[in-house]
DNA sequence: TCATACTGTAGGGACTACCTACAATTGTGC
DNA sequence: GCACAATTGTAGGTAGTCCCTACAGTATGA
């Protein structure tokens, strides 16, 4: 029984984005169940992969996470052999993170799932509209248009 | 030190919407701190206000929440005198919820805050673009265009 | 009457966001 | 060289969300 939502809430982009986000994450997590991968893991893997060997604090900065929360994610990822975590020989406070081959494979897997889910999630929109939505979201986010 | 995000993540509307949503909610919560109102409370108040006297299960259905999670929200709202919760005389399994005057005032307060925050959140977009974004979000959400 | 379904409530588990504290390490001013 | 501050990773706590199960009270239909 999926009743209609209050119209007074549908006025707010924040509300709409929250619900769409939640729906997308749920679908991705469902597709990823069993692989031992969470969506956050993917974010971290992508970040380490894109910006080369990185200290944990730098990953947290780039993703807008707290460094203390990153620890558990990295524990999982390291145990699964998806990242290497080694002391930085130049600054022994830091751990240097590097992506492994398994990590790269995980990224590719989530990329595929995410593309499929995005298509579902925005299936009510034409391809042009999807493109427009993405462009506006990027701009609102403060990123230069791709 | 706000570093740039991984480009590979900015490809995903789900990721962008999640971050924008989080940012919006944080600003609203901040503005609402001290008033004893959470954003979820507002959702519930709006729902009860819009669809008249409602049973708890109906509110949960309309908002996509679990009825068990609604209980704590309603405990707060009732204690604050923002909703009345009474046994339904026609079906004594149900509690009938009605909005009080204080509840209506709370809705008006959050409406104001939310409008201001939405303006901030989308300040990188022109008014036309904000309108387009909202229309596309509504459509993606499966709602008929207003 | 008996079985079935619905409603509100209690409680738990897993996850996220945010915060503090702390030990190890590095850098700075003297 | 040395006291002091800052940084980094880690542990832990709190609050909130989402999802699930169990249960007692109530209604409904065979």
Coordinates of C-alpha atoms (C1' of nucleotides) in Angstrom, one line a residue:
Chain A
X1 CA 0.0 0.0 0.0
X2 CA 2.0 2.9 -1.3
X3 CA 0.0 6.0 -0.4
X4 CA 0.7 9.4 -1.8
X5 CA 3.2 11.6 0.0
X6 CA 2.3 15.0 1.4
X7 CA 2.4 17.7 -1.2
X8 CA 3.9 20.1 1.3
X9 CA 7.0 17.9 1.4
X10 CA 7.4 17.5 -2.3
X11 CA 8.0 21.2 -2.5
X12 CA 11.5 20.7 -1.0
X13 CA 14.4 19.5 -3.2
X14 CA 16.2 18.4 -0.1
X15 CA 13.4 16.0 0.7
X16 CA 13.2 14.7 -2.8
X17 CA 16.9 14.2 -3.1
X18 CA 17.0 12.4 0.3
X19 CA 14.4 9.9 -0.8
X20 CA 15.9 9.3 -4.2
X21 CA 19.3 8.9 -2.6
X22 CA 18.0 6.4 -0.1
X23 CA 16.3 4.4 -2.8
X24 CA 19.4 4.3 -4.9
X25 CA 21.6 3.3 -2.0
X26 CA 19.2 0.5 -1.1
X27 CA 19.2 -0.9 -4.6
X28 CA 23.0 -0.8 -4.8
X29 CA 23.5 -2.4 -1.4
X30 CA 21.0 -5.1 -2.4
X31 CA 22.9 -5.8 -5.6
X32 CA 26.2 -5.8 -3.6
X33 CA 24.9 -8.1 -0.9
X34 CA 27.2 -11.1 -0.5
X35 CA 30.2 -9.5 -2.0
X36 CA 31.1 -8.0 1.4
X37 CA 31.2 -4.5 -0.1
X38 CA 29.4 -1.5 1.3
X39 CA 28.9 1.7 -0.7
X40 CA 31.2 3.6 1.6
X41 CA 33.9 1.1 0.8
X42 CA 33.5 2.0 -2.8
X43 CA 33.9 5.7 -2.1
X44 CA 37.1 5.0 -0.3
X45 CA 38.5 2.7 -3.0
X46 CA 37.7 5.2 -5.7
X47 CA 39.4 8.0 -3.8
X48 CA 42.5 6.0 -3.2
X49 CA 42.5 4.8 -6.7
X50 CA 42.1 8.3 -8.2
X51 CA 44.6 10.2 -6.1
X52 CA 47.3 7.6 -5.8
X53 CA 48.9 6.6 -2.5
X54 CA 47.2 8.7 0.1
X55 CA 47.2 9.1 3.9
X56 CA 44.0 8.3 5.7
X57 CA 43.4 11.9 6.7
X58 CA 43.6 13.0 3.1
X59 CA 41.0 10.4 2.1
X60 CA 38.7 11.7 4.9
X61 CA 39.2 15.3 3.7
X62 CA 38.3 14.5 0.2
X63 CA 35.2 12.5 1.0
X64 CA 34.0 14.7 3.8
X65 CA 34.2 11.9 6.3
X66 CA 35.6 11.9 9.8
X67 CA 39.0 10.2 10.0
X68 CA 37.8 8.1 13.0
X69 CA 35.0 6.6 10.9
X70 CA 37.4 5.8 8.1
X71 CA 39.3 3.4 10.4
X72 CA 36.6 0.7 10.4
X73 CA 36.1 0.9 6.7
X74 CA 39.8 0.5 6.1
X75 CA 39.9 -2.4 8.5
X76 CA 37.4 -4.2 6.3
X77 CA 39.0 -3.2 3.1
X78 CA 42.5 -4.3 4.3
X79 CA 41.2 -7.6 5.6
X80 CA 39.6 -8.2 2.2
X81 CA 42.9 -7.4 0.5
X82 CA 41.4 -4.4 -1.3
X83 CA 43.8 -1.8 0.0
X84 CA 47.3 -1.9 1.5
X85 CA 47.9 0.1 4.6
X86 CA 51.6 0.8 5.4
X87 CA 53.5 3.2 7.6
X88 CA 54.7 6.2 5.7
X89 CA 58.5 6.1 6.0
X90 CA 58.8 9.9 5.5
X91 CA 56.2 10.7 8.2
X92 CA 55.7 7.9 10.6
X93 CA 52.5 9.2 11.9
X94 CA 50.8 8.4 8.6
X95 CA 49.6 5.3 7.0
X96 CA 49.9 5.2 3.2
X97 CA 47.0 3.6 1.4
X98 CA 47.3 2.0 -2.0
X99 CA 44.8 0.1 -4.1
X100 CA 45.4 -3.5 -4.8
X101 CA 44.3 -5.5 -7.8
X102 CA 41.3 -6.8 -5.8
X103 CA 40.5 -3.2 -5.0
X104 CA 40.4 -2.2 -8.6
X105 CA 38.2 -5.2 -9.4
X106 CA 35.8 -4.1 -6.6
X107 CA 35.6 -0.6 -8.1
X108 CA 34.8 -2.0 -11.5
X109 CA 32.1 -4.2 -10.0
X110 CA 30.4 -1.3 -8.2
X111 CA 30.7 0.9 -11.2
X112 CA 28.7 -1.6 -13.2
X113 CA 26.0 -2.0 -10.5
X114 CA 25.8 1.8 -10.0
X115 CA 25.3 2.5 -13.6
X116 CA 22.5 0.0 -13.8
X117 CA 20.8 1.4 -10.6
X118 CA 21.1 4.9 -11.8
X119 CA 19.3 4.0 -15.0
X120 CA 16.5 2.4 -12.9
X121 CA 16.3 5.3 -10.5
X122 CA 15.9 7.9 -13.2
X123 CA 13.9 5.7 -15.6
X124 CA 11.1 8.3 -15.5
X125 CA 13.3 10.8 -17.1
X126 CA 14.5 10.9 -20.8
X127 CA 18.2 10.7 -21.4
X128 CA 18.3 14.4 -22.0
X129 CA 16.5 15.1 -18.8
X130 CA 18.9 12.7 -16.9
X131 CA 21.8 14.7 -18.4
X132 CA 20.3 18.0 -17.4
X133 CA 19.6 16.7 -13.9
X134 CA 23.2 15.6 -13.5
X135 CA 24.5 18.9 -14.8
X136 CA 22.4 20.9 -12.4
X137 CA 23.3 18.7 -9.4
X138 CA 27.0 19.1 -10.2
X139 CA 26.6 22.8 -10.5
X140 CA 24.7 23.0 -7.2
X141 CA 27.4 21.0 -5.7
X142 CA 29.8 23.7 -6.7
X143 CA 31.7 21.6 -9.2
X144 CA 32.6 23.1 -12.6
X145 CA 30.4 21.6 -15.3
X146 CA 32.2 18.6 -16.7
Chain B
X1 CA 41.0 22.3 4.0
X2 CA 38.2 21.2 1.6
X3 CA 39.9 19.1 -1.0
X4 CA 38.3 18.2 -4.3
X5 CA 36.2 15.1 -4.5
X6 CA 37.0 12.1 -6.7
X7 CA 35.7 12.8 -10.2
X8 CA 34.7 9.2 -10.5
X9 CA 32.1 9.8 -7.7
X10 CA 30.7 13.0 -9.2
X11 CA 29.5 10.9 -12.1
X12 CA 26.7 9.5 -9.9
X13 CA 23.5 11.4 -9.3
X14 CA 22.9 9.2 -6.3
X15 CA 26.2 10.4 -4.7
X16 CA 25.5 14.1 -5.5
X17 CA 21.9 13.9 -4.2
X18 CA 23.1 12.2 -1.0
X19 CA 25.7 14.9 -0.3
X20 CA 23.3 17.8 -1.1
X21 CA 20.7 16.2 1.0
X22 CA 23.1 15.7 3.9
X23 CA 24.2 19.3 3.6
X24 CA 20.6 20.6 3.6
X25 CA 19.6 18.5 6.6
X26 CA 22.6 19.7 8.6
X27 CA 21.8 23.3 7.9
X28 CA 18.1 22.9 8.8
X29 CA 18.9 21.0 12.0
X30 CA 21.4 23.7 13.0
X31 CA 18.7 26.4 12.5
X32 CA 16.2 24.3 14.4
X33 CA 18.6 23.5 17.3
X34 CA 17.0 24.6 20.6
X35 CA 13.5 24.4 19.4
X36 CA 13.3 20.7 20.2
X37 CA 12.3 19.9 16.6
X38 CA 13.9 17.4 14.3
X39 CA 13.3 17.2 10.6
X40 CA 11.5 13.9 10.9
X41 CA 9.1 15.6 13.3
X42 CA 8.3 18.1 10.6
X43 CA 7.6 15.4 8.1
X44 CA 5.1 13.8 10.5
X45 CA 3.4 17.1 11.4
X46 CA 3.0 18.0 7.7
X47 CA 1.5 14.6 7.0
X48 CA -1.0 14.8 9.8
X49 CA -1.8 18.4 8.9
X50 CA -2.4 17.7 5.3
X51 CA -4.4 14.5 5.5
X52 CA -6.5 15.4 8.5
X53 CA -6.9 13.0 11.5
X54 CA -4.9 9.9 10.7
X55 CA -3.9 6.6 12.3
X56 CA -0.2 6.1 12.9
X57 CA 0.0 3.3 10.3
X58 CA -1.3 5.6 7.7
X59 CA 1.3 8.3 8.5
X60 CA 4.0 5.6 8.2
X61 CA 2.7 4.5 4.9
X62 CA 2.6 7.9 3.4
X63 CA 6.1 8.8 4.6
X64 CA 7.7 5.5 3.8
X65 CA 8.6 5.0 7.5
X66 CA 8.3 1.9 9.7
X67 CA 5.4 2.3 12.1
X68 CA 7.7 1.2 15.0
X69 CA 10.0 4.1 14.3
X70 CA 7.1 6.5 14.3
X71 CA 6.4 5.8 17.9
X72 CA 9.4 7.7 19.3
X73 CA 8.7 10.6 17.1
X74 CA 5.1 10.8 18.2
X75 CA 6.1 10.5 21.9
X76 CA 8.2 13.6 21.4
X77 CA 5.6 15.5 19.5
X78 CA 2.8 14.6 21.9
X79 CA 4.9 15.5 24.9
X80 CA 5.6 18.9 23.2
X81 CA 1.9 19.3 22.6
X82 CA 2.2 19.4 18.9
X83 CA 0.0 16.5 18.1
X84 CA -2.9 14.9 20.0
X85 CA -2.9 11.1 20.1
X86 CA -6.3 9.5 21.0
X87 CA -7.8 6.1 20.7
X88 CA -10.1 5.7 17.7
X89 CA -13.6 5.0 19.0
X90 CA -14.5 3.2 15.8
X91 CA -11.5 1.0 15.7
X92 CA -9.9 0.7 19.1
X93 CA -6.7 -0.7 17.7
X94 CA -5.9 2.7 16.2
X95 CA -4.7 6.0 17.6
X96 CA -6.0 9.0 15.8
X97 CA -3.6 11.8 15.3
X98 CA -4.6 15.5 15.0
X99 CA -2.5 18.6 14.7
X100 CA -2.6 21.1 17.5
X101 CA -2.1 24.8 17.2
X102 CA 1.5 24.4 18.4
X103 CA 1.9 21.8 15.7
X104 CA 0.8 24.2 13.1
X105 CA 3.2 26.8 14.4
X106 CA 6.0 24.3 14.3
X107 CA 5.2 23.5 10.6
X108 CA 5.3 27.2 9.8
X109 CA 8.6 27.6 11.5
X110 CA 10.2 24.8 9.6
X111 CA 8.7 26.0 6.4
X112 CA 10.5 29.2 6.8
X113 CA 13.8 27.7 7.7
X114 CA 13.5 25.2 4.9
X115 CA 12.9 27.8 2.3
X116 CA 15.9 29.8 3.4
X117 CA 18.1 26.7 3.5
X118 CA 16.9 25.6 0.0
X119 CA 17.9 29.0 -1.3
X120 CA 21.4 28.6 0.2
X121 CA 21.8 25.1 -0.9
X122 CA 21.0 25.9 -4.5
X123 CA 22.6 29.3 -4.6
X124 CA 24.9 28.2 -7.4
X125 CA 21.8 27.8 -9.7
X126 CA 19.7 30.5 -11.3
X127 CA 16.0 30.6 -10.3
X128 CA 15.2 29.0 -13.7
X129 CA 17.7 26.2 -13.0
X130 CA 16.4 25.7 -9.5
X131 CA 12.9 25.3 -11.0
X132 CA 14.1 22.9 -13.6
X133 CA 16.0 20.8 -11.0
X134 CA 12.9 20.6 -8.8
X135 CA 10.7 19.6 -11.7
X136 CA 13.1 16.8 -12.7
X137 CA 13.4 15.6 -9.2
X138 CA 9.6 15.4 -8.9
X139 CA 9.4 13.6 -12.2
X140 CA 12.1 11.1 -11.2
X141 CA 10.3 10.6 -8.0
X142 CA 7.3 9.5 -10.0
X143 CA 5.1 12.4 -9.1
X144 CA 3.0 14.2 -11.7
X145 CA 4.5 17.6 -12.5
X146 CA 2.9 20.2 -10.3
Chain C
dT1 C1' -16.1 -19.7 18.4
dC2 C1' -11.7 -20.0 16.1
dA3 C1' -8.3 -18.6 13.0
dT4 C1' -6.5 -14.7 10.8
dA5 C1' -5.2 -10.0 10.1
dC6 C1' -4.2 -5.3 11.7
dT7 C1' -2.4 -1.7 15.1
dG8 C1' 0.6 0.3 18.3
dT9 C1' 4.6 -0.7 21.1
dA10 C1' 9.1 -2.5 22.8
dG11 C1' 13.5 -3.9 21.6
dG12 C1' 17.5 -5.2 18.9
dG13 C1' 21.1 -5.0 15.1
dA14 C1' 23.7 -2.6 11.7
dC15 C1' 25.0 1.6 9.9
dT16 C1' 26.1 6.8 9.7
dA17 C1' 27.5 11.3 11.5
dC18 C1' 29.7 13.7 15.0
dC19 C1' 32.5 14.2 19.1
dT20 C1' 36.2 13.5 22.7
dA21 C1' 40.4 11.4 24.3
dC22 C1' 44.9 9.5 23.7
dA23 C1' 49.5 7.8 22.2
dA24 C1' 52.9 8.2 18.7
dT25 C1' 55.2 11.3 15.8
dT26 C1' 56.6 15.6 13.7
dG27 C1' 57.6 20.5 13.6
dT28 C1' 58.5 25.1 15.9
dG29 C1' 60.5 28.7 18.9
dC30 C1' 63.7 29.3 22.1
Chain D
dG1 C1' 68.7 20.2 22.5
dC2 C1' 64.2 21.0 24.6
dA3 C1' 59.6 22.3 25.9
dC4 C1' 55.4 23.2 23.4
dA5 C1' 52.0 22.8 19.9
dA6 C1' 50.1 20.4 15.9
dT7 C1' 49.1 16.2 13.2
dT8 C1' 47.8 11.3 12.6
dG9 C1' 45.6 7.1 13.4
dT10 C1' 42.8 4.7 16.8
dA11 C1' 39.3 3.7 20.4
dG12 C1' 35.1 4.8 22.3
dG13 C1' 30.6 7.1 23.1
dT14 C1' 26.2 9.3 21.7
dA15 C1' 22.4 10.1 18.8
dG16 C1' 19.8 9.1 14.8
dT17 C1' 18.1 6.2 10.8
dC18 C1' 16.5 1.9 8.7
dC19 C1' 15.0 -2.6 9.1
dC20 C1' 13.4 -6.5 11.6
dT21 C1' 11.0 -9.5 15.2
dA22 C1' 7.8 -10.3 18.9
dC23 C1' 3.8 -9.3 21.5
dA24 C1' -0.7 -7.8 23.4
dG25 C1' -5.1 -5.7 22.2
dT26 C1' -8.6 -5.4 18.8
dA27 C1' -11.3 -6.3 14.7
dT28 C1' -13.0 -9.4 11.0
dG29 C1' -14.6 -13.4 8.5
dA30 C1' -15.5 -18.4 8.1

